[in-house]
Amino acid sequence: MDKANYNNTLVQIDLLPREQFQLIFEASLSGKVTCACCGAQVKLYLGIQQKPHFYHLGLTDKKECESYVTQLSITPNSKMDYDSEYIEQNGFRIPKSRTITTTTTDIKTPAWKPIKFIRPSRPFEKKAEEKANRSLDSNQLQAVSTIEGPLLVLAGAGSGKTRVLTTRTTTMITDHGIDPSSIMLVTFTSKAAKEMKERLANAEQLSPQQLQAIVIGTFHSIFYKIIMFHEPQRWQSSKLLKWDWQKEQIIKEAAKELSIDERDFAFDQALQQIGYWKNTLTPPDLVKPKDQWEERVLIMYKHYEKSKDINGYFDFDDMLVGCYQLFIKQPELLSRYQKRLHYFLIDEFQDINKLQYEVMKMLSAHTKNLCVVGDDDQSIYGFRGSDPSYILQFDQDFSDTKVVTLNENYRSTHSIVSSANKLISWGKQRRFKEMHAQFDNGLLPTFFFPYDEEEEATMIVTDLKERIEQGASPSDFAILYRTHTTSRALFERLASSNLPFVIEQESESFYKRRIVRSLLAYLRLSLDPNHSEAMSDLLIAFFLKKSALNELKASSILEDCTLVEALKMITNVQPFQQRKLKKIVPLFKQLSKLKPMTALEMIEKEMGFDDFVKKRGNEGNVIEKGSDDVRDLKVVAKKFATIQEFLEHVDHMTAMTEEMKRLSKHYTNAIVLSTIHRSKGLEYKHVYILSAVDGSIPHDYALDANRNGDLAPLAEERRLMYVAMTRAQQTLHISVPETRRGKNAHPSRLIKPLY
């Protein structure tokens, strides 16, 4: 049905502005939407597979209702209360009623769009060639049988590279009589190293002694064993800085000298930048800062390195640097390792950084028996120093390199592989490869077009429920996104459902983010002017130290007033701050009368929060800006009629985040929520990709870099999208929202080849 009653008014789907679909959907969940014929409760369908429609609960045969409702007509001037906005009156802003057909912003309201299929460029054709020896295709066999000299194996997504690596290692030992102790197999993660060992053991062609003799491990584990053996005193494990909080403590010491407030600086980003410099062999004296932020981080870098030297500490990056320096300073020691190790295999070579590459070149210089397996199209860790140019230039660094391309995809359907091929083919700096699928299921990848983040989450959860009811398992599904903040609405919708889900990386609740906490503090204090925790969160927005809270508490007792009223009595501040506080304090009472969205706008414009975000909102951070958090919070706020309801939702979702962290540890069959970066190397039957719009993927920072002439970040975003698409085995759904963070959105330029 296309019509139903809501608030005693007949509404028609085709006449509703798109931003109100979610409102009606949630009202229907609460029993507030009824059939215009029989009066029974109906729900609004908001999913991917069908267009929006009203349907009866638990009933399939209601043709008489549908026939009756179809004949009803809507009066064009029919209106009902939906939201409110504020107007100026006597120096204050007060709510003004508004109709359901009035939009809240200058966003152009789009019409509902049906899903769009991504059709393959050519029909699927099953290759006639059978695998050469039942387990390997001809290209895989070529990679396995090439033992001597430099070998570059271009292993496209789903091409069976792990099978090639393990089979090649086994073949070297069993067929060619190579001493297993002369073989080094290097991976990037301990999980990958463990999988390699398990696969070699399961092959049952190697004895336990042979398997034990092979040097298998991550770069960090292998290099650490080397330096620990030769310099045990310097590299005692008790001196390892294992956790970020330990490293942050050190760089925060330098921050104090720069008069940087600990609450106002992205120390995690600073540590990432320091790690990048170290992994690209850039010591402090060679760093050339690009901006003020890097100038500050460089000072912290110098302090960090000096502090570690004084105290004998080291971090994980130092394990790599230490091994590099050991071989440079002691060439005779390098020679000893070269005499023992003759064959080197590197997995996920596209992820290698300069430091790792230089050490491996030194170790393999005597034999040139270096086999690297990777895919430049999946190089997505530029922030760690990874660079696809090492694959692109490998045959220049090693003459007589043999290049083998694994271009058979054993993971995904023909339609998915064809779509991914189209997308990545627009990349310019890459080695050509076109993947071929081994099967097809007739299900085309799709774009779907939600109005915003809230509707996007609703549509996906509806689709998940439908598929699980049809027999799919929760663990068959993955929802991938560029950054964690993108998953906020999805988390909330899943938390309200009965579907089990896990998040592939522990992260704090969106509502605990610094900027968000400060904004929410205004709202909490408007309802409870003595909310001590909220006042503590608010002080930062007023550029006051947390110690001011004690003064406020004392004043509230002595003057018998609330903490909010005590703000006017703070004395140890600048005159302009006193004037600002006296102006702001009366506005708190006004906030409590407004709707959440209106209140947030008032906090921004009239209570000075805009100034705080510009100065302390981490706007220099290319990944996470405070202004983005403000816009994200507004998207949530639009859903609620009162501040009380909004804050109850916030508290519930904050608690749910902690509960999900606890429960997810026990789930064995659950939907996976993951950043695209963390999904690399994994596969799922059904994949949803969130927010394929400019600013999300590609990320804003890549677009800014592209405008300034730096093309590398945008190229990496394309590879990131390729990685996301190639995680899917059977179905792929890509979301293209019409709006994002309250503004009109534009479809990602990355998906242009697929339109």
PDB file of N, CA and C in Angstrom, residues 37-80:
ATOM      1  N   CYS A  37      -7.901   1.677   5.829  1.00  0.00           N
ATOM      2  CA  CYS A  37      -9.125   0.912   5.559  1.00  0.00           C
ATOM      3  C   CYS A  37      -9.629   0.216   6.816  1.00  0.00           C
ATOM      4  N   CYS A  38      -8.810  -0.665   7.400  1.00  0.00           N
ATOM      5  CA  CYS A  38      -9.265  -1.489   8.523  1.00  0.00           C
ATOM      6  C   CYS A  38      -8.815  -0.973   9.881  1.00  0.00           C
ATOM      7  N   GLY A  39      -7.908   0.009   9.915  1.00  0.00           N
ATOM      8  CA  GLY A  39      -7.459   0.577  11.181  1.00  0.00           C
ATOM      9  C   GLY A  39      -6.399  -0.220  11.897  1.00  0.00           C
ATOM     10  N   ALA A  40      -5.980  -1.360  11.332  1.00  0.00           N
ATOM     11  CA  ALA A  40      -4.937  -2.175  11.960  1.00  0.00           C
ATOM     12  C   ALA A  40      -3.576  -1.500  11.800  1.00  0.00           C
ATOM     13  N   GLN A  41      -2.655  -1.867  12.701  1.00  0.00           N
ATOM     14  CA  GLN A  41      -1.301  -1.319  12.616  1.00  0.00           C
ATOM     15  C   GLN A  41      -0.623  -1.795  11.331  1.00  0.00           C
ATOM     16  N   VAL A  42       0.104  -0.882  10.700  1.00  0.00           N
ATOM     17  CA  VAL A  42       0.902  -1.240   9.520  1.00  0.00           C
ATOM     18  C   VAL A  42       2.319  -0.708   9.713  1.00  0.00           C
ATOM     19  N   LYS A  43       3.249  -1.310   8.996  1.00  0.00           N
ATOM     20  CA  LYS A  43       4.645  -0.867   9.040  1.00  0.00           C
ATOM     21  C   LYS A  43       5.043  -0.307   7.684  1.00  0.00           C
ATOM     22  N   LEU A  44       6.032   0.572   7.732  1.00  0.00           N
ATOM     23  CA  LEU A  44       6.613   1.076   6.492  1.00  0.00           C
ATOM     24  C   LEU A  44       7.827   0.225   6.165  1.00  0.00           C
ATOM     25  N   TYR A  45       7.846  -0.305   4.971  1.00  0.00           N
ATOM     26  CA  TYR A  45       8.998  -1.083   4.515  1.00  0.00           C
ATOM     27  C   TYR A  45      10.058  -0.131   3.985  1.00  0.00           C
ATOM     28  N   LEU A  46      11.250  -0.191   4.589  1.00  0.00           N
ATOM     29  CA  LEU A  46      12.408   0.560   4.100  1.00  0.00           C
ATOM     30  C   LEU A  46      13.554  -0.433   3.948  1.00  0.00           C
ATOM     31  N   GLY A  47      13.719  -0.963   2.766  1.00  0.00           N
ATOM     32  CA  GLY A  47      14.754  -1.956   2.520  1.00  0.00           C
ATOM     33  C   GLY A  47      15.432  -1.702   1.193  1.00  0.00           C
ATOM     34  N   ILE A  48      16.158  -2.693   0.726  1.00  0.00           N
ATOM     35  CA  ILE A  48      16.918  -2.558  -0.515  1.00  0.00           C
ATOM     36  C   ILE A  48      16.186  -3.199  -1.688  1.00  0.00           C
ATOM     37  N   GLN A  49      15.550  -4.331  -1.427  1.00  0.00           N
ATOM     38  CA  GLN A  49      15.024  -5.141  -2.528  1.00  0.00           C
ATOM     39  C   GLN A  49      13.711  -4.619  -3.110  1.00  0.00           C
ATOM     40  N   GLN A  50      12.917  -3.877  -2.318  1.00  0.00           N
ATOM     41  CA  GLN A  50      11.629  -3.380  -2.794  1.00  0.00           C
ATOM     42  C   GLN A  50      11.506  -1.893  -2.513  1.00  0.00           C
ATOM     43  N   LYS A  51      10.615  -1.210  -3.224  1.00  0.00           N
ATOM     44  CA  LYS A  51      10.390   0.206  -2.972  1.00  0.00           C
ATOM     45  C   LYS A  51       9.597   0.363  -1.677  1.00  0.00           C
ATOM     46  N   PRO A  52       9.628   1.515  -1.034  1.00  0.00           N
ATOM     47  CA  PRO A  52       8.910   1.719   0.227  1.00  0.00           C
ATOM     48  C   PRO A  52       7.407   1.486   0.060  1.00  0.00           C
ATOM     49  N   HIS A  53       6.816   0.814   1.036  1.00  0.00           N
ATOM     50  CA  HIS A  53       5.372   0.571   1.019  1.00  0.00           C
ATOM     51  C   HIS A  53       4.909   0.231   2.432  1.00  0.00           C
ATOM     52  N   PHE A  54       3.630   0.417   2.677  1.00  0.00           N
ATOM     53  CA  PHE A  54       3.046   0.033   3.963  1.00  0.00           C
ATOM     54  C   PHE A  54       2.537  -1.402   3.856  1.00  0.00           C
ATOM     55  N   TYR A  55       2.676  -2.155   4.936  1.00  0.00           N
ATOM     56  CA  TYR A  55       2.188  -3.535   4.920  1.00  0.00           C
ATOM     57  C   TYR A  55       1.646  -3.904   6.300  1.00  0.00           C
ATOM     58  N   HIS A  56       0.684  -4.826   6.308  1.00  0.00           N
ATOM     59  CA  HIS A  56       0.074  -5.272   7.557  1.00  0.00           C
ATOM     60  C   HIS A  56       1.012  -6.216   8.301  1.00  0.00           C
ATOM     61  N   LEU A  57       0.956  -6.189   9.610  1.00  0.00           N
ATOM     62  CA  LEU A  57       1.796  -7.047  10.433  1.00  0.00           C
ATOM     63  C   LEU A  57       1.242  -8.462  10.467  1.00  0.00           C
ATOM     64  N   GLY A  58       2.042  -9.415  10.051  1.00  0.00           N
ATOM     65  CA  GLY A  58       1.676 -10.815  10.165  1.00  0.00           C
ATOM     66  C   GLY A  58       0.585 -11.267   9.231  1.00  0.00           C
ATOM     67  N   LEU A  59       0.151 -10.405   8.342  1.00  0.00           N
ATOM     68  CA  LEU A  59      -0.911 -10.773   7.402  1.00  0.00           C
ATOM     69  C   LEU A  59      -0.395 -10.625   5.982  1.00  0.00           C
ATOM     70  N   THR A  60      -0.680 -11.613   5.151  1.00  0.00           N
ATOM     71  CA  THR A  60      -0.227 -11.560   3.769  1.00  0.00           C
ATOM     72  C   THR A  60      -1.353 -11.214   2.804  1.00  0.00           C
ATOM     73  N   ASP A  61      -2.606 -11.505   3.184  1.00  0.00           N
ATOM     74  CA  ASP A  61      -3.720 -11.314   2.264  1.00  0.00           C
ATOM     75  C   ASP A  61      -4.594 -10.160   2.738  1.00  0.00           C
ATOM     76  N   LYS A  62      -4.325  -8.954   2.265  1.00  0.00           N
ATOM     77  CA  LYS A  62      -5.129  -7.788   2.618  1.00  0.00           C
ATOM     78  C   LYS A  62      -5.441  -7.006   1.345  1.00  0.00           C
ATOM     79  N   LYS A  63      -5.868  -7.727   0.331  1.00  0.00           N
ATOM     80  CA  LYS A  63      -6.111  -7.108  -0.970  1.00  0.00           C
ATOM     81  C   LYS A  63      -7.255  -6.101  -0.913  1.00  0.00           C
ATOM     82  N   GLU A  64      -8.260  -6.372  -0.037  1.00  0.00           N
ATOM     83  CA  GLU A  64      -9.380  -5.444   0.044  1.00  0.00           C
ATOM     84  C   GLU A  64      -8.928  -4.093   0.600  1.00  0.00           C
ATOM     85  N   CYS A  65      -7.973  -4.140   1.560  1.00  0.00           N
ATOM     86  CA  CYS A  65      -7.435  -2.888   2.107  1.00  0.00           C
ATOM     87  C   CYS A  65      -6.650  -2.140   1.035  1.00  0.00           C
ATOM     88  N   GLU A  66      -5.831  -2.868   0.320  1.00  0.00           N
ATOM     89  CA  GLU A  66      -5.007  -2.249  -0.720  1.00  0.00           C
ATOM     90  C   GLU A  66      -5.882  -1.627  -1.802  1.00  0.00           C
ATOM     91  N   SER A  67      -6.927  -2.342  -2.180  1.00  0.00           N
ATOM     92  CA  SER A  67      -7.831  -1.826  -3.215  1.00  0.00           C
ATOM     93  C   SER A  67      -8.531  -0.557  -2.737  1.00  0.00           C
ATOM     94  N   TYR A  68      -8.959  -0.558  -1.460  1.00  0.00           N
ATOM     95  CA  TYR A  68      -9.651   0.606  -0.909  1.00  0.00           C
ATOM     96  C   TYR A  68      -8.709   1.812  -0.808  1.00  0.00           C
ATOM     97  N   VAL A  69      -7.492   1.553  -0.262  1.00  0.00           N
ATOM     98  CA  VAL A  69      -6.536   2.645  -0.031  1.00  0.00           C
ATOM     99  C   VAL A  69      -6.094   3.275  -1.347  1.00  0.00           C
ATOM    100  N   THR A  70      -6.003   2.470  -2.399  1.00  0.00           N
ATOM    101  CA  THR A  70      -5.559   2.977  -3.700  1.00  0.00           C
ATOM    102  C   THR A  70      -6.487   4.069  -4.209  1.00  0.00           C
ATOM    103  N   GLN A  71      -7.764   3.972  -3.857  1.00  0.00           N
ATOM    104  CA  GLN A  71      -8.748   4.925  -4.365  1.00  0.00           C
ATOM    105  C   GLN A  71      -8.769   6.230  -3.568  1.00  0.00           C
ATOM    106  N   LEU A  72      -8.133   6.237  -2.398  1.00  0.00           N
ATOM    107  CA  LEU A  72      -8.134   7.444  -1.577  1.00  0.00           C
ATOM    108  C   LEU A  72      -7.229   8.501  -2.194  1.00  0.00           C
ATOM    109  N   SER A  73      -7.603   9.758  -2.016  1.00  0.00           N
ATOM    110  CA  SER A  73      -6.784  10.859  -2.535  1.00  0.00           C
ATOM    111  C   SER A  73      -6.309  11.726  -1.384  1.00  0.00           C
ATOM    112  N   ILE A  74      -5.160  12.344  -1.575  1.00  0.00           N
ATOM    113  CA  ILE A  74      -4.565  13.213  -0.555  1.00  0.00           C
ATOM    114  C   ILE A  74      -4.840  14.659  -0.904  1.00  0.00           C
ATOM    115  N   THR A  75      -5.328  15.418   0.072  1.00  0.00           N
ATOM    116  CA  THR A  75      -5.525  16.852  -0.135  1.00  0.00           C
ATOM    117  C   THR A  75      -4.173  17.541  -0.105  1.00  0.00           C
ATOM    118  N   PRO A  76      -3.806  18.284  -1.134  1.00  0.00           N
ATOM    119  CA  PRO A  76      -2.480  18.894  -1.206  1.00  0.00           C
ATOM    120  C   PRO A  76      -2.119  19.722   0.013  1.00  0.00           C
ATOM    121  N   ASN A  77      -3.105  20.371   0.652  1.00  0.00           N
ATOM    122  CA  ASN A  77      -2.807  21.239   1.790  1.00  0.00           C
ATOM    123  C   ASN A  77      -2.873  20.515   3.127  1.00  0.00           C
ATOM    124  N   SER A  78      -3.058  19.200   3.073  1.00  0.00           N
ATOM    125  CA  SER A  78      -3.120  18.433   4.319  1.00  0.00           C
ATOM    126  C   SER A  78      -1.792  18.531   5.046  1.00  0.00           C
ATOM    127  N   LYS A  79      -1.820  18.979   6.318  1.00  0.00           N
ATOM    128  CA  LYS A  79      -0.580  19.199   7.064  1.00  0.00           C
ATOM    129  C   LYS A  79      -0.679  18.602   8.458  1.00  0.00           C
ATOM    130  N   MET A  80       0.505  18.395   9.054  1.00  0.00           N
ATOM    131  CA  MET A  80       0.519  17.979  10.454  1.00  0.00           C
ATOM    132  C   MET A  80       1.851  18.345  11.070  1.00  0.00           C
TER     133      MET A  80
END
